[in-house]
PDB file of C-alpha atoms in Angstrom:
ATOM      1  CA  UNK T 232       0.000   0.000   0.000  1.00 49.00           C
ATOM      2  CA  UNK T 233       1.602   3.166  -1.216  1.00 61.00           C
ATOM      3  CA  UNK T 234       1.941   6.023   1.759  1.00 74.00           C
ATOM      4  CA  UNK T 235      -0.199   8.545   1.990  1.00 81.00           C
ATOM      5  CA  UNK T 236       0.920  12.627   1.964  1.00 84.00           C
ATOM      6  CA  UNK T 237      -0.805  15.391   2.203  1.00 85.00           C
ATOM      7  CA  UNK T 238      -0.705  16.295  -1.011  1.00 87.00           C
ATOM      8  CA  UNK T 239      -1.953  12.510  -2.090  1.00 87.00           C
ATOM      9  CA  UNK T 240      -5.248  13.199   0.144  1.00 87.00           C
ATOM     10  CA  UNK T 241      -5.661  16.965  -1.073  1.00 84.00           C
ATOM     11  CA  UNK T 242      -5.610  15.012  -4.559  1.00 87.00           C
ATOM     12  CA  UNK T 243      -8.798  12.356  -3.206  1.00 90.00           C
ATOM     13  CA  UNK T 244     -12.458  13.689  -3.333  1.00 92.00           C
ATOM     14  CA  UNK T 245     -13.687  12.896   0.265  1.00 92.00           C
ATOM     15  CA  UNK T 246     -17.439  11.695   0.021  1.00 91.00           C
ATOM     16  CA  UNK T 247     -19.972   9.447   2.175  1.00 91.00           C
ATOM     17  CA  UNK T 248     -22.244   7.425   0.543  1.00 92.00           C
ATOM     18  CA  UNK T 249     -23.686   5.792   3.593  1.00 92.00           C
ATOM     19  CA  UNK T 250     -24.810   9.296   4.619  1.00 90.00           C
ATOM     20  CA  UNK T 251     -25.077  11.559   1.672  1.00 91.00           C
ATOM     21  CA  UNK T 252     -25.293   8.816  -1.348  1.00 91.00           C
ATOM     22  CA  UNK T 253     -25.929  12.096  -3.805  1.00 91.00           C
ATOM     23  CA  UNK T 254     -23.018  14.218  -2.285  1.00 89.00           C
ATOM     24  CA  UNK T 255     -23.268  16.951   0.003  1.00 89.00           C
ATOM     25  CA  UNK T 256     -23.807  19.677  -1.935  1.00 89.00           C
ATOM     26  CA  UNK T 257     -27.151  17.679  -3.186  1.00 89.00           C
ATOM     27  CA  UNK T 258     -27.716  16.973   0.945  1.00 88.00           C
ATOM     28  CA  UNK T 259     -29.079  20.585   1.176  1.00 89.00           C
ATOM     29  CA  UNK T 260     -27.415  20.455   4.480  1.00 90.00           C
ATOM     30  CA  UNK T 261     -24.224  22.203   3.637  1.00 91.00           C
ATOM     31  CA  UNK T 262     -23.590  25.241   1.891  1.00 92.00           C
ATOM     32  CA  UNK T 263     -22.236  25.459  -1.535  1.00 93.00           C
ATOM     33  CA  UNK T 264     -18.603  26.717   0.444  1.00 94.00           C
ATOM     34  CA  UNK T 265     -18.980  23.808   3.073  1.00 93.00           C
ATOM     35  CA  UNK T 266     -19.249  20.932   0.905  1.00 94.00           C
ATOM     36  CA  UNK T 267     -16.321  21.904  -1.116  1.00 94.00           C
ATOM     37  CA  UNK T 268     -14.186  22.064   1.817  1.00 93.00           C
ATOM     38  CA  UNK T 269     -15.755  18.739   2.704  1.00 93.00           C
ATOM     39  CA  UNK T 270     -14.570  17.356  -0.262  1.00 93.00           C
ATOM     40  CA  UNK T 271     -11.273  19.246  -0.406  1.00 93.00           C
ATOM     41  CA  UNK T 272     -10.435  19.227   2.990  1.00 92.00           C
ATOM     42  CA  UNK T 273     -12.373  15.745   4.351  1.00 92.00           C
ATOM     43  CA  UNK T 274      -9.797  13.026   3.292  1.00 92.00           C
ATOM     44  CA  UNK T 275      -7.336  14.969   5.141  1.00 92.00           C
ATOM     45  CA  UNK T 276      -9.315  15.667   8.306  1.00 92.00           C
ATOM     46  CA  UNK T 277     -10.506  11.355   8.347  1.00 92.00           C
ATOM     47  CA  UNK T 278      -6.806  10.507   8.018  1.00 92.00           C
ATOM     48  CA  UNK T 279      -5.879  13.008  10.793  1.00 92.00           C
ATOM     49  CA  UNK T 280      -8.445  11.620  13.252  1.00 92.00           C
ATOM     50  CA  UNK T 281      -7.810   8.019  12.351  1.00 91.00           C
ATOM     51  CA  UNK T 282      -3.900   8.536  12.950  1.00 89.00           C
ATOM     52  CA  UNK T 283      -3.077   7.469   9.417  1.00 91.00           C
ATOM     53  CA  UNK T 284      -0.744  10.506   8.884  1.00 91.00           C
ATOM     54  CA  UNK T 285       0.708  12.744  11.511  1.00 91.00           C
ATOM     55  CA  UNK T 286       0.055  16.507  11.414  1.00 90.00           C
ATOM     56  CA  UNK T 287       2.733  17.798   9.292  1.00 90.00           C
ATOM     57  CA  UNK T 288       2.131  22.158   9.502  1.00 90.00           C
ATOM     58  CA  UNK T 289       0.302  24.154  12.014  1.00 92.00           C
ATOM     59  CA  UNK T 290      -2.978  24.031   9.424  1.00 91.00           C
ATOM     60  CA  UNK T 291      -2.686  20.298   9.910  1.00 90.00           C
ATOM     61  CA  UNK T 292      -2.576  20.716  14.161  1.00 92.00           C
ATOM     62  CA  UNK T 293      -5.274  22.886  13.543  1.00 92.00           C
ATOM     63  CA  UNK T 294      -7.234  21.089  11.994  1.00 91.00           C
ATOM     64  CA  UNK T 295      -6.835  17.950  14.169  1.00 91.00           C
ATOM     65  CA  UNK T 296      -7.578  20.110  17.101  1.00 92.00           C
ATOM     66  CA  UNK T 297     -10.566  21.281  15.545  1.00 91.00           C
ATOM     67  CA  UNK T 298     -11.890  17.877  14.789  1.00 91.00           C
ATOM     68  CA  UNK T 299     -11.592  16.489  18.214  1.00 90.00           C
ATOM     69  CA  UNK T 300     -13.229  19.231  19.594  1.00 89.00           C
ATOM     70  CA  UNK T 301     -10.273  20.606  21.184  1.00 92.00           C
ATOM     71  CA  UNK T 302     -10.993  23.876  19.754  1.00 91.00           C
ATOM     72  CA  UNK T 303     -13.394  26.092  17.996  1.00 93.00           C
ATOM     73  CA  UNK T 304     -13.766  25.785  14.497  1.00 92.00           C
ATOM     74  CA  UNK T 305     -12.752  28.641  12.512  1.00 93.00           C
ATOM     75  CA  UNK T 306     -11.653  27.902   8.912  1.00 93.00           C
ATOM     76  CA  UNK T 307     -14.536  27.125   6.411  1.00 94.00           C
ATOM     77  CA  UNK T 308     -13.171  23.213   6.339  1.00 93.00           C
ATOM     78  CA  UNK T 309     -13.189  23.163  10.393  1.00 93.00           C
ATOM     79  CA  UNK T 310     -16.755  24.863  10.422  1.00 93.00           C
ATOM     80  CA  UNK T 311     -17.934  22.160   7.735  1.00 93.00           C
ATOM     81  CA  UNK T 312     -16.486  19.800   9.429  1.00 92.00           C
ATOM     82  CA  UNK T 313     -17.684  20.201  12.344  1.00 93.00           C
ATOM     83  CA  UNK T 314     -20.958  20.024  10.719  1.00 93.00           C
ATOM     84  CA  UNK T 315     -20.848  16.905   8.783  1.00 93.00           C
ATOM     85  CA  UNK T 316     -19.414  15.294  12.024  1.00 92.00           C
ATOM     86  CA  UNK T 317     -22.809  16.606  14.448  1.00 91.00           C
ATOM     87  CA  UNK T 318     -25.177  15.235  11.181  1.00 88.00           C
ATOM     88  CA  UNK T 319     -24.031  12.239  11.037  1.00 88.00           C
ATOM     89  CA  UNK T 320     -23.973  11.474  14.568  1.00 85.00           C
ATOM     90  CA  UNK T 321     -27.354  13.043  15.580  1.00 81.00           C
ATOM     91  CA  UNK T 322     -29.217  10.674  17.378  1.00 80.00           C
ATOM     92  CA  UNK T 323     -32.131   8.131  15.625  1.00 75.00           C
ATOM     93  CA  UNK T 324     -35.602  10.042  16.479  1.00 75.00           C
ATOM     94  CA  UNK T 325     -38.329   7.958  17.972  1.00 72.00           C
ATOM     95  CA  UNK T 326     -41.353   7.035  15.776  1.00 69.00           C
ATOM     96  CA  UNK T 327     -44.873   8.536  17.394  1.00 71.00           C
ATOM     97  CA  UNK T 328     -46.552   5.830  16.579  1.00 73.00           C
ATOM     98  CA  UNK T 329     -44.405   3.042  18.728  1.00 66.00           C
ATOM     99  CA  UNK T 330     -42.637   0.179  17.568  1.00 64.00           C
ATOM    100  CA  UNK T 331     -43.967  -2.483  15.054  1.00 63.00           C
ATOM    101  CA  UNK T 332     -45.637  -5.452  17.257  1.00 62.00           C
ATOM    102  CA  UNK T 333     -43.032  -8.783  16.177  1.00 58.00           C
ATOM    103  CA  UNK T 334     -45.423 -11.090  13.439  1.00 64.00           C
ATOM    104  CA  UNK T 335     -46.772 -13.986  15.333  1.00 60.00           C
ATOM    105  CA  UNK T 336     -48.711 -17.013  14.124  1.00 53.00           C
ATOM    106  CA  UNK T 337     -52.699 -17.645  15.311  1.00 52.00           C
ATOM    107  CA  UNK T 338     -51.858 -20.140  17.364  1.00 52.00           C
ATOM    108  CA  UNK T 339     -49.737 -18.129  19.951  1.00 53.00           C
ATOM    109  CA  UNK T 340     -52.731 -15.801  20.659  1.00 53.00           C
ATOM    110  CA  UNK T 341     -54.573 -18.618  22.570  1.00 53.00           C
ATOM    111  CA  UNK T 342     -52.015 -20.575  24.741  1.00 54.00           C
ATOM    112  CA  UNK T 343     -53.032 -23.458  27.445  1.00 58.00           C
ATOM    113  CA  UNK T 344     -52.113 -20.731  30.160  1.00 62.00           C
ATOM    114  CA  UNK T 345     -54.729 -18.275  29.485  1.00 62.00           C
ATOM    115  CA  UNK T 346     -58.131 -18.317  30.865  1.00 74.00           C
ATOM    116  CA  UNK T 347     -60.742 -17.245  28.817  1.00 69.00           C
ATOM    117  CA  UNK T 348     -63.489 -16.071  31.177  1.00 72.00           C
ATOM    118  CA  UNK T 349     -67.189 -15.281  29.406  1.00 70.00           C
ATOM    119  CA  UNK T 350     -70.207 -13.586  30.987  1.00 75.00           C
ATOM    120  CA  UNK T 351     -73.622 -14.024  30.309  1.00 75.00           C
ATOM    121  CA  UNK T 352     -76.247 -11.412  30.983  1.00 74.00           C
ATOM    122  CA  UNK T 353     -79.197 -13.328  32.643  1.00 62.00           C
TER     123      UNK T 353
END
């Protein structure tokens, strides 16, 4: 596996198709700014987090700081960052209408436990 740079990942379009399978300037959650830096900037950023490369300038450090929260963001790239990292951890929202009852056959709807108790008016 070749090594990467910095310039190798400036080279690399950074996308996620699990999250935003038409890009993220389709998403209409980033501005047209943001999701250029997202793809510009995002390969970078990943293999900062991930420890892939070390943080070779102080654009790099701040970056990484940025990322792990260790600082405000202030660069377009940090700010979409940022972002993209608080969508696509946002927690699952609850359905109002419950959760889906689990299919079960007829014949577990009248087991030998259960009494069946009928009243007659007289």
């Amino acid at each position: 596996m070749a090594k990467l740079s910095r310039e190798s990942l400036f080279q690399r379009v950074f996308s996620d198709p699990k999250n935003y399978p038409y890009g993220f300037s389709r998403s209409g959650d980033f501005s047209i700014s943001e999701s250029r830096a997202l793809s510009q900037y995002g390969c970078l950023i990943a293999a900062l987090i991930d420890g892939q490369i070390e943080p070779e300038c102080d654009e790099d450090n701040s970056l990484l700081a940025s990322a792990k929260g260790e600082k405000d963001p202030s660069t377009v790239a940090e700010k979409a960052w940022y972002k993209y990292d608080k969508r696509i951890h946002r927690p699952k929202l609850g359905n109002i209408y419950g959760s889906r009852p689990s299919p079960q056959s007829d014949d577990d709807d009248m087991s030998e436990d259960s009494e069946v108790v009928i009243e007659l008016d007289d």
